[in-house]
mmCIF file with all atom_site columns, C-alpha atoms in Angstrom:
data_model
loop_
_atom_site.group_PDB
_atom_site.id
_atom_site.type_symbol
_atom_site.label_atom_id
_atom_site.label_alt_id
_atom_site.label_comp_id
_atom_site.label_asym_id
_atom_site.label_entity_id
_atom_site.label_seq_id
_atom_site.pdbx_PDB_ins_code
_atom_site.Cartn_x
_atom_site.Cartn_y
_atom_site.Cartn_z
_atom_site.occupancy
_atom_site.B_iso_or_equiv
_atom_site.pdbx_formal_charge
_atom_site.auth_seq_id
_atom_site.auth_comp_id
_atom_site.auth_asym_id
_atom_site.auth_atom_id
_atom_site.pdbx_PDB_model_num
ATOM 1   C CA . MET A 1 1   ? 46.871 -21.618 -35.865 1.00 43.00 ? 8   MET A CA 1
ATOM 2   C CA . LEU A 1 2   ? 48.216 -18.911 -38.168 1.00 53.00 ? 9   LEU A CA 1
ATOM 3   C CA . PHE A 1 3   ? 46.372 -15.903 -36.705 1.00 56.00 ? 10  PHE A CA 1
ATOM 4   C CA . SER A 1 4   ? 46.746 -16.392 -32.969 1.00 60.00 ? 11  SER A CA 1
ATOM 5   C CA . LYS A 1 5   ? 45.423 -13.846 -30.447 1.00 71.00 ? 12  LYS A CA 1
ATOM 6   C CA . ARG A 1 6   ? 48.424 -14.592 -28.214 1.00 79.00 ? 13  ARG A CA 1
ATOM 7   C CA . ILE A 1 7   ? 50.697 -11.603 -27.777 1.00 86.00 ? 14  ILE A CA 1
ATOM 8   C CA . ARG A 1 8   ? 54.439 -11.873 -28.388 1.00 89.00 ? 15  ARG A CA 1
ATOM 9   C CA . PRO A 1 9   ? 55.628 -8.728  -26.612 1.00 92.00 ? 16  PRO A CA 1
ATOM 10  C CA . PHE A 1 10  ? 58.933 -6.910  -26.860 1.00 93.00 ? 17  PHE A CA 1
ATOM 11  C CA . ILE A 1 11  ? 60.198 -3.486  -25.780 1.00 93.00 ? 18  ILE A CA 1
ATOM 12  C CA . THR A 1 12  ? 62.185 -0.785  -27.547 1.00 93.00 ? 19  THR A CA 1
ATOM 13  C CA . LEU A 1 13  ? 64.078 1.968   -25.717 1.00 90.00 ? 20  LEU A CA 1
ATOM 14  C CA . SER A 1 14  ? 65.202 5.188   -27.386 1.00 86.00 ? 21  SER A CA 1
ATOM 15  C CA . SER A 1 15  ? 65.883 8.817   -26.581 1.00 78.00 ? 22  SER A CA 1
ATOM 16  C CA . THR A 1 16  ? 63.205 10.084  -28.947 1.00 72.00 ? 23  THR A CA 1
ATOM 17  C CA . SER A 1 17  ? 59.516 9.433   -29.291 1.00 65.00 ? 24  SER A CA 1
ATOM 18  C CA . ASN A 1 18  ? 58.211 7.234   -32.082 1.00 59.00 ? 25  ASN A CA 1
ATOM 19  C CA . ALA A 1 19  ? 57.078 10.306  -34.031 1.00 51.00 ? 26  ALA A CA 1
ATOM 20  C CA . THR A 1 20  ? 60.561 11.843  -34.159 1.00 49.00 ? 27  THR A CA 1
ATOM 21  C CA . THR A 1 21  ? 62.593 8.640   -34.549 1.00 48.00 ? 28  THR A CA 1
ATOM 22  C CA . ASN A 1 22  ? 62.027 8.688   -38.301 1.00 51.00 ? 29  ASN A CA 1
ATOM 23  C CA . ILE A 1 23  ? 63.387 12.247  -38.482 1.00 51.00 ? 30  ILE A CA 1
ATOM 24  C CA . ASN A 1 24  ? 66.517 11.689  -36.368 1.00 57.00 ? 31  ASN A CA 1
ATOM 25  C CA . LYS A 1 25  ? 68.383 8.742   -37.914 1.00 61.00 ? 32  LYS A CA 1
ATOM 26  C CA . ASN A 1 26  ? 71.285 9.128   -35.420 1.00 67.00 ? 33  ASN A CA 1
ATOM 27  C CA . THR A 1 27  ? 69.149 7.873   -32.536 1.00 72.00 ? 34  THR A CA 1
ATOM 28  C CA . LYS A 1 28  ? 70.124 4.422   -31.294 1.00 81.00 ? 35  LYS A CA 1
ATOM 29  C CA . THR A 1 29  ? 67.217 2.170   -30.373 1.00 87.00 ? 36  THR A CA 1
ATOM 30  C CA . TYR A 1 30  ? 67.626 -0.745  -27.967 1.00 89.00 ? 37  TYR A CA 1
ATOM 31  C CA . LYS A 1 31  ? 65.340 -3.778  -28.210 1.00 93.00 ? 38  LYS A CA 1
ATOM 32  C CA . THR A 1 32  ? 64.542 -6.720  -25.938 1.00 93.00 ? 39  THR A CA 1
ATOM 33  C CA . ARG A 1 33  ? 63.963 -10.194 -27.236 1.00 92.00 ? 40  ARG A CA 1
ATOM 34  C CA . VAL A 1 34  ? 60.374 -11.305 -27.890 1.00 92.00 ? 41  VAL A CA 1
ATOM 35  C CA . ASP A 1 35  ? 58.829 -12.968 -24.824 1.00 90.00 ? 42  ASP A CA 1
ATOM 36  C CA . GLU A 1 36  ? 57.236 -16.064 -26.347 1.00 85.00 ? 43  GLU A CA 1
ATOM 37  C CA . ARG A 1 37  ? 55.810 -17.381 -23.052 1.00 83.00 ? 44  ARG A CA 1
ATOM 38  C CA . GLY A 1 38  ? 54.896 -14.346 -20.945 1.00 71.00 ? 45  GLY A CA 1
ATOM 39  C CA . GLY A 1 39  ? 51.631 -13.438 -22.628 1.00 73.00 ? 46  GLY A CA 1
ATOM 40  C CA . ALA A 1 40  ? 49.824 -10.709 -20.670 1.00 75.00 ? 47  ALA A CA 1
ATOM 41  C CA . ASN A 1 41  ? 52.580 -10.565 -17.990 1.00 81.00 ? 48  ASN A CA 1
ATOM 42  C CA . PRO A 1 42  ? 55.843 -10.597 -19.941 1.00 86.00 ? 49  PRO A CA 1
ATOM 43  C CA . THR A 1 43  ? 59.245 -10.744 -18.288 1.00 84.00 ? 50  THR A CA 1
ATOM 44  C CA . TRP A 1 44  ? 62.541 -10.116 -20.043 1.00 86.00 ? 51  TRP A CA 1
ATOM 45  C CA . GLY A 1 45  ? 65.311 -9.694  -17.499 1.00 84.00 ? 52  GLY A CA 1
ATOM 46  C CA . ASP A 1 46  ? 67.421 -7.953  -20.160 1.00 86.00 ? 53  ASP A CA 1
ATOM 47  C CA . LYS A 1 47  ? 70.024 -5.439  -19.025 1.00 84.00 ? 54  LYS A CA 1
ATOM 48  C CA . PHE A 1 48  ? 70.947 -2.334  -20.990 1.00 82.00 ? 55  PHE A CA 1
ATOM 49  C CA . VAL A 1 49  ? 73.759 0.141   -20.442 1.00 79.00 ? 56  VAL A CA 1
ATOM 50  C CA . LEU A 1 50  ? 72.454 3.377   -21.926 1.00 76.00 ? 57  LEU A CA 1
ATOM 51  C CA . PRO A 1 51  ? 74.754 6.249   -22.943 1.00 75.00 ? 58  PRO A CA 1
ATOM 52  C CA . PHE A 1 52  ? 74.010 9.098   -20.547 1.00 68.00 ? 59  PHE A CA 1
ATOM 53  C CA . GLU A 1 53  ? 74.429 11.916  -23.099 1.00 69.00 ? 60  GLU A CA 1
ATOM 54  C CA . GLN A 1 54  ? 71.913 10.468  -25.547 1.00 66.00 ? 61  GLN A CA 1
ATOM 55  C CA . PHE A 1 55  ? 69.127 10.334  -22.981 1.00 62.00 ? 62  PHE A CA 1
ATOM 56  C CA . VAL A 1 56  ? 69.682 13.555  -21.038 1.00 63.00 ? 63  VAL A CA 1
ATOM 57  C CA . VAL A 1 57  ? 70.171 16.062  -23.850 1.00 59.00 ? 64  VAL A CA 1
ATOM 58  C CA . ASN A 1 58  ? 66.991 15.224  -25.678 1.00 53.00 ? 65  ASN A CA 1
ATOM 59  C CA . GLU A 1 59  ? 64.298 17.168  -27.408 1.00 59.00 ? 66  GLU A CA 1
ATOM 60  C CA . ARG A 1 60  ? 61.650 18.666  -25.217 1.00 67.00 ? 67  ARG A CA 1
ATOM 61  C CA . TYR A 1 61  ? 61.326 15.938  -22.585 1.00 69.00 ? 68  TYR A CA 1
ATOM 62  C CA . PRO A 1 62  ? 64.674 14.356  -21.680 1.00 76.00 ? 69  PRO A CA 1
ATOM 63  C CA . GLY A 1 63  ? 64.430 10.702  -20.822 1.00 82.00 ? 70  GLY A CA 1
ATOM 64  C CA . VAL A 1 64  ? 63.978 7.225   -22.206 1.00 86.00 ? 71  VAL A CA 1
ATOM 65  C CA . TYR A 1 65  ? 60.987 6.474   -24.424 1.00 89.00 ? 72  TYR A CA 1
ATOM 66  C CA . LEU A 1 66  ? 59.842 2.919   -23.797 1.00 92.00 ? 73  LEU A CA 1
ATOM 67  C CA . GLN A 1 67  ? 57.530 1.399   -26.385 1.00 94.00 ? 74  GLN A CA 1
ATOM 68  C CA . LEU A 1 68  ? 55.762 -1.938  -25.953 1.00 93.00 ? 75  LEU A CA 1
ATOM 69  C CA . TYR A 1 69  ? 54.963 -3.906  -29.108 1.00 93.00 ? 76  TYR A CA 1
ATOM 70  C CA . THR A 1 70  ? 53.616 -7.299  -30.050 1.00 91.00 ? 77  THR A CA 1
ATOM 71  C CA . LYS A 1 71  ? 55.201 -9.160  -32.936 1.00 90.00 ? 78  LYS A CA 1
ATOM 72  C CA . HIS A 1 72  ? 52.945 -10.736 -35.562 1.00 85.00 ? 79  HIS A CA 1
ATOM 73  C CA . LEU A 1 73  ? 54.100 -13.563 -37.788 1.00 79.00 ? 80  LEU A CA 1
ATOM 74  C CA . LEU A 1 74  ? 52.975 -11.903 -41.022 1.00 80.00 ? 81  LEU A CA 1
ATOM 75  C CA . MET A 1 75  ? 52.012 -8.297  -40.289 1.00 80.00 ? 82  MET A CA 1
ATOM 76  C CA . GLY A 1 76  ? 55.109 -7.017  -38.468 1.00 87.00 ? 83  GLY A CA 1
ATOM 77  C CA . ARG A 1 77  ? 54.543 -5.302  -35.143 1.00 91.00 ? 84  ARG A CA 1
ATOM 78  C CA . THR A 1 78  ? 51.729 -3.447  -33.395 1.00 91.00 ? 85  THR A CA 1
ATOM 79  C CA . GLN A 1 79  ? 52.290 -0.897  -30.643 1.00 92.00 ? 86  GLN A CA 1
ATOM 80  C CA . LEU A 1 80  ? 50.525 -1.843  -27.403 1.00 91.00 ? 87  LEU A CA 1
ATOM 81  C CA . GLY A 1 81  ? 51.647 1.119   -25.295 1.00 93.00 ? 88  GLY A CA 1
ATOM 82  C CA . TRP A 1 82  ? 54.443 3.521   -24.399 1.00 95.00 ? 89  TRP A CA 1
ATOM 83  C CA . CYS A 1 83  ? 55.801 5.593   -21.536 1.00 94.00 ? 90  CYS A CA 1
ATOM 84  C CA . LEU A 1 84  ? 58.460 8.216   -20.905 1.00 91.00 ? 91  LEU A CA 1
ATOM 85  C CA . ILE A 1 85  ? 60.963 7.480   -18.154 1.00 89.00 ? 92  ILE A CA 1
ATOM 86  C CA . PRO A 1 86  ? 62.313 10.907  -17.108 1.00 87.00 ? 93  PRO A CA 1
ATOM 87  C CA . SER A 1 87  ? 66.097 11.327  -16.998 1.00 81.00 ? 94  SER A CA 1
ATOM 88  C CA . ALA A 1 88  ? 65.849 12.444  -13.370 1.00 79.00 ? 95  ALA A CA 1
ATOM 89  C CA . ASP A 1 89  ? 64.441 9.015   -12.440 1.00 82.00 ? 96  ASP A CA 1
ATOM 90  C CA . ILE A 1 90  ? 67.347 7.232   -14.101 1.00 77.00 ? 97  ILE A CA 1
ATOM 91  C CA . VAL A 1 91  ? 70.244 9.408   -12.976 1.00 73.00 ? 98  VAL A CA 1
ATOM 92  C CA . SER A 1 92  ? 70.144 10.529  -9.382  1.00 69.00 ? 99  SER A CA 1
ATOM 93  C CA . ARG A 1 93  ? 73.061 12.340  -7.780  1.00 67.00 ? 100 ARG A CA 1
ATOM 94  C CA . PHE A 1 94  ? 71.706 11.566  -4.323  1.00 72.00 ? 101 PHE A CA 1
ATOM 95  C CA . SER A 1 95  ? 71.550 7.756   -4.538  1.00 73.00 ? 102 SER A CA 1
ATOM 96  C CA . PRO A 1 96  ? 74.314 5.878   -2.716  1.00 79.00 ? 103 PRO A CA 1
ATOM 97  C CA . VAL A 1 97  ? 76.492 3.686   -4.942  1.00 79.00 ? 104 VAL A CA 1
ATOM 98  C CA . GLY A 1 98  ? 75.104 0.157   -5.074  1.00 81.00 ? 105 GLY A CA 1
ATOM 99  C CA . SER A 1 99  ? 71.546 1.160   -4.177  1.00 83.00 ? 106 SER A CA 1
ATOM 100 C CA . VAL A 1 100 ? 68.608 -0.359  -6.058  1.00 84.00 ? 107 VAL A CA 1
ATOM 101 C CA . HIS A 1 101 ? 65.375 1.490   -6.887  1.00 84.00 ? 108 HIS A CA 1
ATOM 102 C CA . PHE A 1 102 ? 62.082 -0.004  -8.027  1.00 88.00 ? 109 PHE A CA 1
ATOM 103 C CA . LEU A 1 103 ? 60.357 2.206   -10.621 1.00 90.00 ? 110 LEU A CA 1
ATOM 104 C CA . SER A 1 104 ? 56.860 1.838   -12.134 1.00 93.00 ? 111 SER A CA 1
ATOM 105 C CA . TYR A 1 105 ? 55.202 3.767   -14.959 1.00 94.00 ? 112 TYR A CA 1
ATOM 106 C CA . ARG A 1 106 ? 51.699 3.598   -16.393 1.00 95.00 ? 113 ARG A CA 1
ATOM 107 C CA . LEU A 1 107 ? 51.661 2.721   -20.068 1.00 94.00 ? 114 LEU A CA 1
ATOM 108 C CA . ARG A 1 108 ? 49.967 5.154   -22.432 1.00 94.00 ? 115 ARG A CA 1
ATOM 109 C CA . ALA A 1 109 ? 47.901 4.407   -25.522 1.00 92.00 ? 116 ALA A CA 1
ATOM 110 C CA . LYS A 1 110 ? 49.150 5.529   -28.955 1.00 87.00 ? 117 LYS A CA 1
ATOM 111 C CA . ASP A 1 111 ? 47.320 8.856   -28.637 1.00 88.00 ? 118 ASP A CA 1
ATOM 112 C CA . GLY A 1 112 ? 48.804 9.552   -25.182 1.00 88.00 ? 119 GLY A CA 1
ATOM 113 C CA . SER A 1 113 ? 45.658 8.720   -23.243 1.00 92.00 ? 120 SER A CA 1
ATOM 114 C CA . ARG A 1 114 ? 45.826 6.443   -20.226 1.00 91.00 ? 121 ARG A CA 1
ATOM 115 C CA . GLY A 1 115 ? 46.495 2.927   -21.423 1.00 86.00 ? 122 GLY A CA 1
ATOM 116 C CA . HIS A 1 116 ? 46.253 -0.493  -19.857 1.00 84.00 ? 123 HIS A CA 1
ATOM 117 C CA . GLY A 1 117 ? 49.277 -1.838  -18.083 1.00 89.00 ? 124 GLY A CA 1
ATOM 118 C CA . VAL A 1 118 ? 52.218 -0.824  -15.963 1.00 90.00 ? 125 VAL A CA 1
ATOM 119 C CA . TRP A 1 119 ? 55.924 -1.039  -16.743 1.00 88.00 ? 126 TRP A CA 1
ATOM 120 C CA . SER A 1 120 ? 58.097 -1.880  -13.727 1.00 88.00 ? 127 SER A CA 1
ATOM 121 C CA . MET A 1 121 ? 61.878 -1.969  -13.572 1.00 85.00 ? 128 MET A CA 1
ATOM 122 C CA . LEU A 1 122 ? 64.836 -1.932  -11.214 1.00 80.00 ? 129 LEU A CA 1
ATOM 123 C CA . ARG A 1 123 ? 67.517 0.737   -11.458 1.00 79.00 ? 130 ARG A CA 1
ATOM 124 C CA . SER A 1 124 ? 70.834 0.257   -9.725  1.00 76.00 ? 131 SER A CA 1
ATOM 125 C CA . SER A 1 125 ? 73.353 3.005   -9.130  1.00 70.00 ? 132 SER A CA 1
#
């Protein structure tokens, strides 16, 4: 079936929102692999080491912009949702070394309204 309704999700992480990424070409974007089997509940297990400076000294809202996409065979990608992970949630001076934190964020629709889905991750210090 060429035009399947099955989603093939992947995530991008960057220090700028999608709207400003085209303006700032120096921004590095990190990308997970496409989850071919996860469907509506994708799992990646990818690990990223993000440069602290890039994500803390950022525009108006410092943090990591997470964008969820689905990959189409012929039409490229379609954004399914996004969220901002604040820098303060990622870097905590008060967490003991070796501690693990479970973080969850509601995904937003393209226009910023409340979307469908939740992004969950583990952060270790």
